[in-house]
mmCIF file of C-alpha atoms in Angstrom:
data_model
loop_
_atom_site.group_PDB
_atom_site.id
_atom_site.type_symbol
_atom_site.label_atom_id
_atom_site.label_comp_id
_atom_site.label_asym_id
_atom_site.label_seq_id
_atom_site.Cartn_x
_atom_site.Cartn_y
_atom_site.Cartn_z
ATOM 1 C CA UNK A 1 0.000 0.000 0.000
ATOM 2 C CA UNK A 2 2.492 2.444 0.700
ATOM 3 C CA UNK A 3 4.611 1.878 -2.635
ATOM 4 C CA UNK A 4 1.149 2.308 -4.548
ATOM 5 C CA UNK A 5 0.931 5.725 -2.614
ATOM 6 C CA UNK A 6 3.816 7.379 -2.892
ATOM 7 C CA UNK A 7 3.944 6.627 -6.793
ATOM 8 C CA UNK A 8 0.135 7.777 -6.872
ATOM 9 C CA UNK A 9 1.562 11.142 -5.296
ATOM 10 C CA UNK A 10 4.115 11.144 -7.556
ATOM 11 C CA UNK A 11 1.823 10.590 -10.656
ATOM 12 C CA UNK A 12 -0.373 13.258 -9.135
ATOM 13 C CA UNK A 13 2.390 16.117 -8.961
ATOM 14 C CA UNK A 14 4.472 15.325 -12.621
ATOM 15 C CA UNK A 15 3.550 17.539 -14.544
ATOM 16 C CA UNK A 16 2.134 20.363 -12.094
ATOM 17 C CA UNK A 17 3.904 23.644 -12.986
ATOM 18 C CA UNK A 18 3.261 24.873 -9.589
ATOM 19 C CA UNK A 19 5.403 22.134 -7.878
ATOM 20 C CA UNK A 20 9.338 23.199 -7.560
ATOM 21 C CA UNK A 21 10.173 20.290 -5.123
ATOM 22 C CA UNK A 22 9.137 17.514 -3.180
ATOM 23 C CA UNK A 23 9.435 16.539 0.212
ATOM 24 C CA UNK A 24 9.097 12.636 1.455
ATOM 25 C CA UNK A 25 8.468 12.821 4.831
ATOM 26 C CA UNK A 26 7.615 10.053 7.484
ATOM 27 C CA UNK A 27 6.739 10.362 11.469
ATOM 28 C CA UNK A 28 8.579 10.916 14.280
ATOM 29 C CA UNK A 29 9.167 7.455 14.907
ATOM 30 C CA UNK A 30 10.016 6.273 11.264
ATOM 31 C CA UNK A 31 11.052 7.632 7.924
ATOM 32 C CA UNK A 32 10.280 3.715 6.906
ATOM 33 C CA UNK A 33 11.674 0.794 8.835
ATOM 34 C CA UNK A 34 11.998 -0.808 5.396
ATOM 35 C CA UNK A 35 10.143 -3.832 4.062
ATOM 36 C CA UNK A 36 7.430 -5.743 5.334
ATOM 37 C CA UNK A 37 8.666 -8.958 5.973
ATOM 38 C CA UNK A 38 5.035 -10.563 6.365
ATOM 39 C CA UNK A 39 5.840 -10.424 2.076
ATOM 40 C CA UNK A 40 8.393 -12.414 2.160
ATOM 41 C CA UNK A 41 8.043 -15.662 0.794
ATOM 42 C CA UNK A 42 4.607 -14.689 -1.210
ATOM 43 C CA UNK A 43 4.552 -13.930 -5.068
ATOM 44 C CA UNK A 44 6.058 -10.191 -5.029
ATOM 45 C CA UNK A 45 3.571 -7.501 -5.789
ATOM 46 C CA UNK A 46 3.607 -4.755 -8.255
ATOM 47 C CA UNK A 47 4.771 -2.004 -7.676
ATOM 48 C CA UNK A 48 8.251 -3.473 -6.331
ATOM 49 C CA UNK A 49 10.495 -0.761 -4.616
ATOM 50 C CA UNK A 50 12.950 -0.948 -7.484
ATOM 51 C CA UNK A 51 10.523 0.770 -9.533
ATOM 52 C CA UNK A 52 9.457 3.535 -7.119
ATOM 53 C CA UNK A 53 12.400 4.384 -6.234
ATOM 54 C CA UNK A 54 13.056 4.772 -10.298
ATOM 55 C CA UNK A 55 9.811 6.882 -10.408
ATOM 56 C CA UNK A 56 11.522 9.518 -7.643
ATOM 57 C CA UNK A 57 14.787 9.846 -9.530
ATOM 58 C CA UNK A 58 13.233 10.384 -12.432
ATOM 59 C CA UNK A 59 10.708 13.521 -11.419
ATOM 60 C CA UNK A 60 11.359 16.637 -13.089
ATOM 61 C CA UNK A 61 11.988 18.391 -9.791
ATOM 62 C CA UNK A 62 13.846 17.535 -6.947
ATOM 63 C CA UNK A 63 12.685 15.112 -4.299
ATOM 64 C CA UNK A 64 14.223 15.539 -1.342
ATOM 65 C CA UNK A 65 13.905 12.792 1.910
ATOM 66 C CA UNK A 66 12.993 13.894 5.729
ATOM 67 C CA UNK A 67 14.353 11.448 7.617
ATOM 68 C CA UNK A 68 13.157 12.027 11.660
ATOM 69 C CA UNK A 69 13.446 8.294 13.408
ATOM 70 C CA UNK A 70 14.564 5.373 12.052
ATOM 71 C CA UNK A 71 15.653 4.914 7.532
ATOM 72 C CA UNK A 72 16.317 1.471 7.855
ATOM 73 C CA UNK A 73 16.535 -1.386 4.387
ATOM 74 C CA UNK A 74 14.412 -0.302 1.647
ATOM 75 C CA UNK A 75 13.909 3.015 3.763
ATOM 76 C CA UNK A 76 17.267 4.104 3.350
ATOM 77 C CA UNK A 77 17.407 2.577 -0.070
ATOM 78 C CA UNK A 78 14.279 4.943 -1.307
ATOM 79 C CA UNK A 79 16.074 7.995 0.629
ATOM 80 C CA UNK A 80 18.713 7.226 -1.415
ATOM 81 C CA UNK A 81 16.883 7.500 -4.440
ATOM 82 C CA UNK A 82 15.698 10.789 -3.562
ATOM 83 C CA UNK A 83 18.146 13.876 -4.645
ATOM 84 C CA UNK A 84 18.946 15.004 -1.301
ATOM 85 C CA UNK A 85 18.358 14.017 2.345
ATOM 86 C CA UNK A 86 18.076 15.756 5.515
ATOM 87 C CA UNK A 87 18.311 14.478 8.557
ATOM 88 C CA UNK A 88 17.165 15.377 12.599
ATOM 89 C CA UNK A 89 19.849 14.707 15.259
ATOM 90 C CA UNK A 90 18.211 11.331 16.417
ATOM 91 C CA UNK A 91 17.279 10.019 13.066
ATOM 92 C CA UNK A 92 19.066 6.605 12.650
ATOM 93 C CA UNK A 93 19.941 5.014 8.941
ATOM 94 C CA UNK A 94 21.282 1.513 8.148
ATOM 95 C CA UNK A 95 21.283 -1.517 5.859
ATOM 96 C CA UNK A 96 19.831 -3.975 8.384
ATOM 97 C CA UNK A 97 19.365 -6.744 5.459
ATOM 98 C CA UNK A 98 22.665 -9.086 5.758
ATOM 99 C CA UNK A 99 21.091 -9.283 9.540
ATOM 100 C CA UNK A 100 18.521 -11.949 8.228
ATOM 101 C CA UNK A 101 20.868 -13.631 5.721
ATOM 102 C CA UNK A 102 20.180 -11.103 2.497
ATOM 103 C CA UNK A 103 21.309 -8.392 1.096
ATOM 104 C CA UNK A 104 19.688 -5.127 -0.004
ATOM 105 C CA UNK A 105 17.566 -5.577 -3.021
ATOM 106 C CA UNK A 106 16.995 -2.242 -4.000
ATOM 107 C CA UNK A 107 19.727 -0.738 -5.144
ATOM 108 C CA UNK A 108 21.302 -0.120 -1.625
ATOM 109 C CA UNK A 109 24.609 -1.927 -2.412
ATOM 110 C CA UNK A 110 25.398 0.451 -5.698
ATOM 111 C CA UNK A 111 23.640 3.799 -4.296
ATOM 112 C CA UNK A 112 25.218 3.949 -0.824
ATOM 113 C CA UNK A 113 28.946 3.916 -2.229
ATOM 114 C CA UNK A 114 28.436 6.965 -4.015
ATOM 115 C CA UNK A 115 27.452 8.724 -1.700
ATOM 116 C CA UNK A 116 29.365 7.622 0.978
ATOM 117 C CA UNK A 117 32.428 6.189 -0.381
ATOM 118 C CA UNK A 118 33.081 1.888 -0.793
ATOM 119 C CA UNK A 119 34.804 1.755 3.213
ATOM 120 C CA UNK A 120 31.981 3.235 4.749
ATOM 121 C CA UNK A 121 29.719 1.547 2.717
ATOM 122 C CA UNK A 122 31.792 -1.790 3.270
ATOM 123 C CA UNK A 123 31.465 -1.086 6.688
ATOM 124 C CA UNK A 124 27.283 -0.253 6.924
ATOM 125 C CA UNK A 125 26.098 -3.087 4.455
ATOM 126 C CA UNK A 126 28.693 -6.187 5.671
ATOM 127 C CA UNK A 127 27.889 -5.358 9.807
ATOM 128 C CA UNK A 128 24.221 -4.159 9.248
ATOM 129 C CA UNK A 129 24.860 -1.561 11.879
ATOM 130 C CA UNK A 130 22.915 1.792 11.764
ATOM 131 C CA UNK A 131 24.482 5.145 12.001
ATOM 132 C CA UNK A 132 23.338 8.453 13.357
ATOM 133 C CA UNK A 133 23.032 11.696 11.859
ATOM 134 C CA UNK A 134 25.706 12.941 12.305
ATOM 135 C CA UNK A 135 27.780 10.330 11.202
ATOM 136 C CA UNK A 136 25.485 9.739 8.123
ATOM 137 C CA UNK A 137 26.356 13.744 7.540
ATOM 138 C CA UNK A 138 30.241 13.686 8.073
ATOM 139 C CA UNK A 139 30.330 10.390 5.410
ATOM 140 C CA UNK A 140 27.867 12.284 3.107
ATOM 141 C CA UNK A 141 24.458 10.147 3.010
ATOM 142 C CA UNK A 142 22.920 13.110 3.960
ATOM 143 C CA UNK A 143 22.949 16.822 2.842
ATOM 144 C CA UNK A 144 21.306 18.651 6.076
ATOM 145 C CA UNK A 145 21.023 17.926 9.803
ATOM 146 C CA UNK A 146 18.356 20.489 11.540
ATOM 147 C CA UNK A 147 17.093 20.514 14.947
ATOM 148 C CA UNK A 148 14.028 22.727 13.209
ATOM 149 C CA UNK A 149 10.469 21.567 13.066
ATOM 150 C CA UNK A 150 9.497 18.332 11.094
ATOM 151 C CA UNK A 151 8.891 18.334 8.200
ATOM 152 C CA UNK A 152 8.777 22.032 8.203
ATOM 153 C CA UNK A 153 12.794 22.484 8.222
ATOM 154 C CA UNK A 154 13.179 20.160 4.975
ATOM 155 C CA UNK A 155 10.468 21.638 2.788
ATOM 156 C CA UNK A 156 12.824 24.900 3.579
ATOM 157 C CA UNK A 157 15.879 23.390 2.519
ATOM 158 C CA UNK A 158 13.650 21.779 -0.663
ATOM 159 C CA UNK A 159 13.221 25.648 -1.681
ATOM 160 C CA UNK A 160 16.939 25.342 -2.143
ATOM 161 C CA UNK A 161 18.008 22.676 -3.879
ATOM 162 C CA UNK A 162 18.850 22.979 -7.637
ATOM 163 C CA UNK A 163 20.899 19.810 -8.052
ATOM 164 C CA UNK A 164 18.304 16.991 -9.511
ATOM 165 C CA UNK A 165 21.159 14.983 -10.203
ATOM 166 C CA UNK A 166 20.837 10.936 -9.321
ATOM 167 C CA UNK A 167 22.688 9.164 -7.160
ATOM 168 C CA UNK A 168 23.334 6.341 -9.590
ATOM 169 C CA UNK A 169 24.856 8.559 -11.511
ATOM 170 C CA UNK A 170 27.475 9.651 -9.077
ATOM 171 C CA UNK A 171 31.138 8.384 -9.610
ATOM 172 C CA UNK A 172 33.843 10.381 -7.839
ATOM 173 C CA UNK A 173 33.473 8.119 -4.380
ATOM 174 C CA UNK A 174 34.018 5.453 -6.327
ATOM 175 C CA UNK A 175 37.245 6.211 -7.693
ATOM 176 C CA UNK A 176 39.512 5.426 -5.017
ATOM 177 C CA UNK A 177 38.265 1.359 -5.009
ATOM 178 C CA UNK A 178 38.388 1.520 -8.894
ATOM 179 C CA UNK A 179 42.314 3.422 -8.670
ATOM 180 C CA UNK A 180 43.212 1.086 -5.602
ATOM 181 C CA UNK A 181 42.389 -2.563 -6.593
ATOM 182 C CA UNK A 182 43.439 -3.925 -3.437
ATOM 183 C CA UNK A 183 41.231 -1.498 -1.631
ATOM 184 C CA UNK A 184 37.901 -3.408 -0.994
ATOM 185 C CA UNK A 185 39.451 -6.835 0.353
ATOM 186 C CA UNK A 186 41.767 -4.722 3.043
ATOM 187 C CA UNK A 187 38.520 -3.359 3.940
ATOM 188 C CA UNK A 188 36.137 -6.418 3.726
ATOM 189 C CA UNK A 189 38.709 -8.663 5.330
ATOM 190 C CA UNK A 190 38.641 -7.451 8.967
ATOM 191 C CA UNK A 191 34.665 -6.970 8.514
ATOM 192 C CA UNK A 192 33.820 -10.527 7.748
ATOM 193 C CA UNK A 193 37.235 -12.091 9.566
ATOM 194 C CA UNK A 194 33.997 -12.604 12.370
ATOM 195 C CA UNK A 195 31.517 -14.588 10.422
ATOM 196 C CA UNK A 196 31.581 -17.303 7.842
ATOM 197 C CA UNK A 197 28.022 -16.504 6.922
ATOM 198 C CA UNK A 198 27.517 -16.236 3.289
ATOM 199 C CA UNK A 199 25.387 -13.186 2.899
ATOM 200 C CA UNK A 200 28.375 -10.691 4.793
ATOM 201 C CA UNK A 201 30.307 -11.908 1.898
ATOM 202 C CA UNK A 202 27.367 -11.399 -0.776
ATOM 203 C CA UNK A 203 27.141 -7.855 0.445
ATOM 204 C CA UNK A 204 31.240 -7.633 -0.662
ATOM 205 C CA UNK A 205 30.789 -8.391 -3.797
ATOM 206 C CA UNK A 206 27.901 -6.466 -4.361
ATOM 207 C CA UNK A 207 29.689 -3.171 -3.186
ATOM 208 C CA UNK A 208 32.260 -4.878 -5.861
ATOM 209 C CA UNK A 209 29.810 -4.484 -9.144
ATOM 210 C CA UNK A 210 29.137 -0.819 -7.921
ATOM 211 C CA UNK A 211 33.226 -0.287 -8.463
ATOM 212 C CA UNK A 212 33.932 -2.420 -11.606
ATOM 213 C CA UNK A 213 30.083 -2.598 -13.518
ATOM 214 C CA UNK A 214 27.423 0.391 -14.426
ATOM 215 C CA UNK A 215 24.829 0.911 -12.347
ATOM 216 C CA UNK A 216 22.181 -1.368 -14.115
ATOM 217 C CA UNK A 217 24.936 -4.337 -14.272
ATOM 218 C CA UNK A 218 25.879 -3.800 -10.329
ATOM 219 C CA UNK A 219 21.889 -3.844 -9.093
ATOM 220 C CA UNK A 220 21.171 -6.732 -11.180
#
């Protein structure tokens, strides 16, 4: 239900000449905790997040993500499809997916490296851990932290943004894995040197394709 609304919204404001940004915003508690895993297991159901997360890169103004609680899984993922992100102090963001034995499906593993470089993104999608804020703001996943009033402070900074470029098209933080080859198993190494799980060391090699294969190549 909630994928069907927010590309109904997003169908409902394309085209509107009066609309110079957008702002996704969530509650206090939750920009989205990420996907419902009653789903898992069933026959998927259109629309996946793959292809709403397409829809909001692909507006012809920018979209812009409120995060205030938790971004976790496929809630970070569609904040990262947005064209900027702000954040309030206790918002907390993570890839939470190699926690159950997967990996993020939607575009998580080739997204958050360019944004946030291939260690730190190492680091987030191989442990699972969540950051805060301010850590998410120092490593670059997101453009604003405010203490102002929610979502009040973000449609602000929405009035402001110019830059509708997308993520996936990003490739300076990239460059030092694809300059260094050496550089992602250094980092990997010490990260999965505590499991023998196979899904820590899926989550490697996906953060791999994002380096050496375009973005389509590295999601599928």
């Amino acid at each position: 239900a909630l994928r069907s609304g927010i590309l109904a919204a997003l169908d409902s404001l394309r085209g509107d000449a009066g609309v110079r940004a957008i702002v996704l915003a969530g509650t206090a508690r939750a920009f989205s905790g990420g996907a419902d895993i009653t789903e898992f297991g069933r026959p998927a159901q259109d629309p996946n997040l793959r292809h709403v997360i397409s829809a909001v890169e692909d507006m012809p103004v920018p979209v812009i993500a409120a995060m205030q609680g938790v971004a976790l899984g496929g809630g970070l993922e569609l904040a990262l499809g947005c064209h900027a992100r702000v954040a309030w102090p206790a918002a907390k963001m993570g890839l939470p997916e190699v926690k159950l034995g997967l990996l993020p499906g939607a575009g998580g593993t080739q997204r958050l490296p360019r944004v946030a470089g291939v260690e730190k993104a190492l680091s987030m999608i191989v442990t699972g851990t969540p950051i805060g804020a301010a850590d998410a703001q120092a490593a670059g996943v997101v453009d604003l932290v405010t203490d102002g009033p929610y979502p009040a402070a973000a449609v602000a900074y929405a009035r402001t943004v110019t830059d509708r470029r997308r993520v996936r098209d990003r490739e300076d933080k990239l460059e030092p894995a694809r300059t260094d080859a050496g550089l992602i198993d250094r980092v990997a190494a010490p990260l999965l040197k505590a499991s023998g799980a196979q899904a820590p060391r899926a989550c490697v090699e996906s953060v791999r394709a994002a380096v050496q294969m375009p973005f389509d190549d590295g999601a599928a």
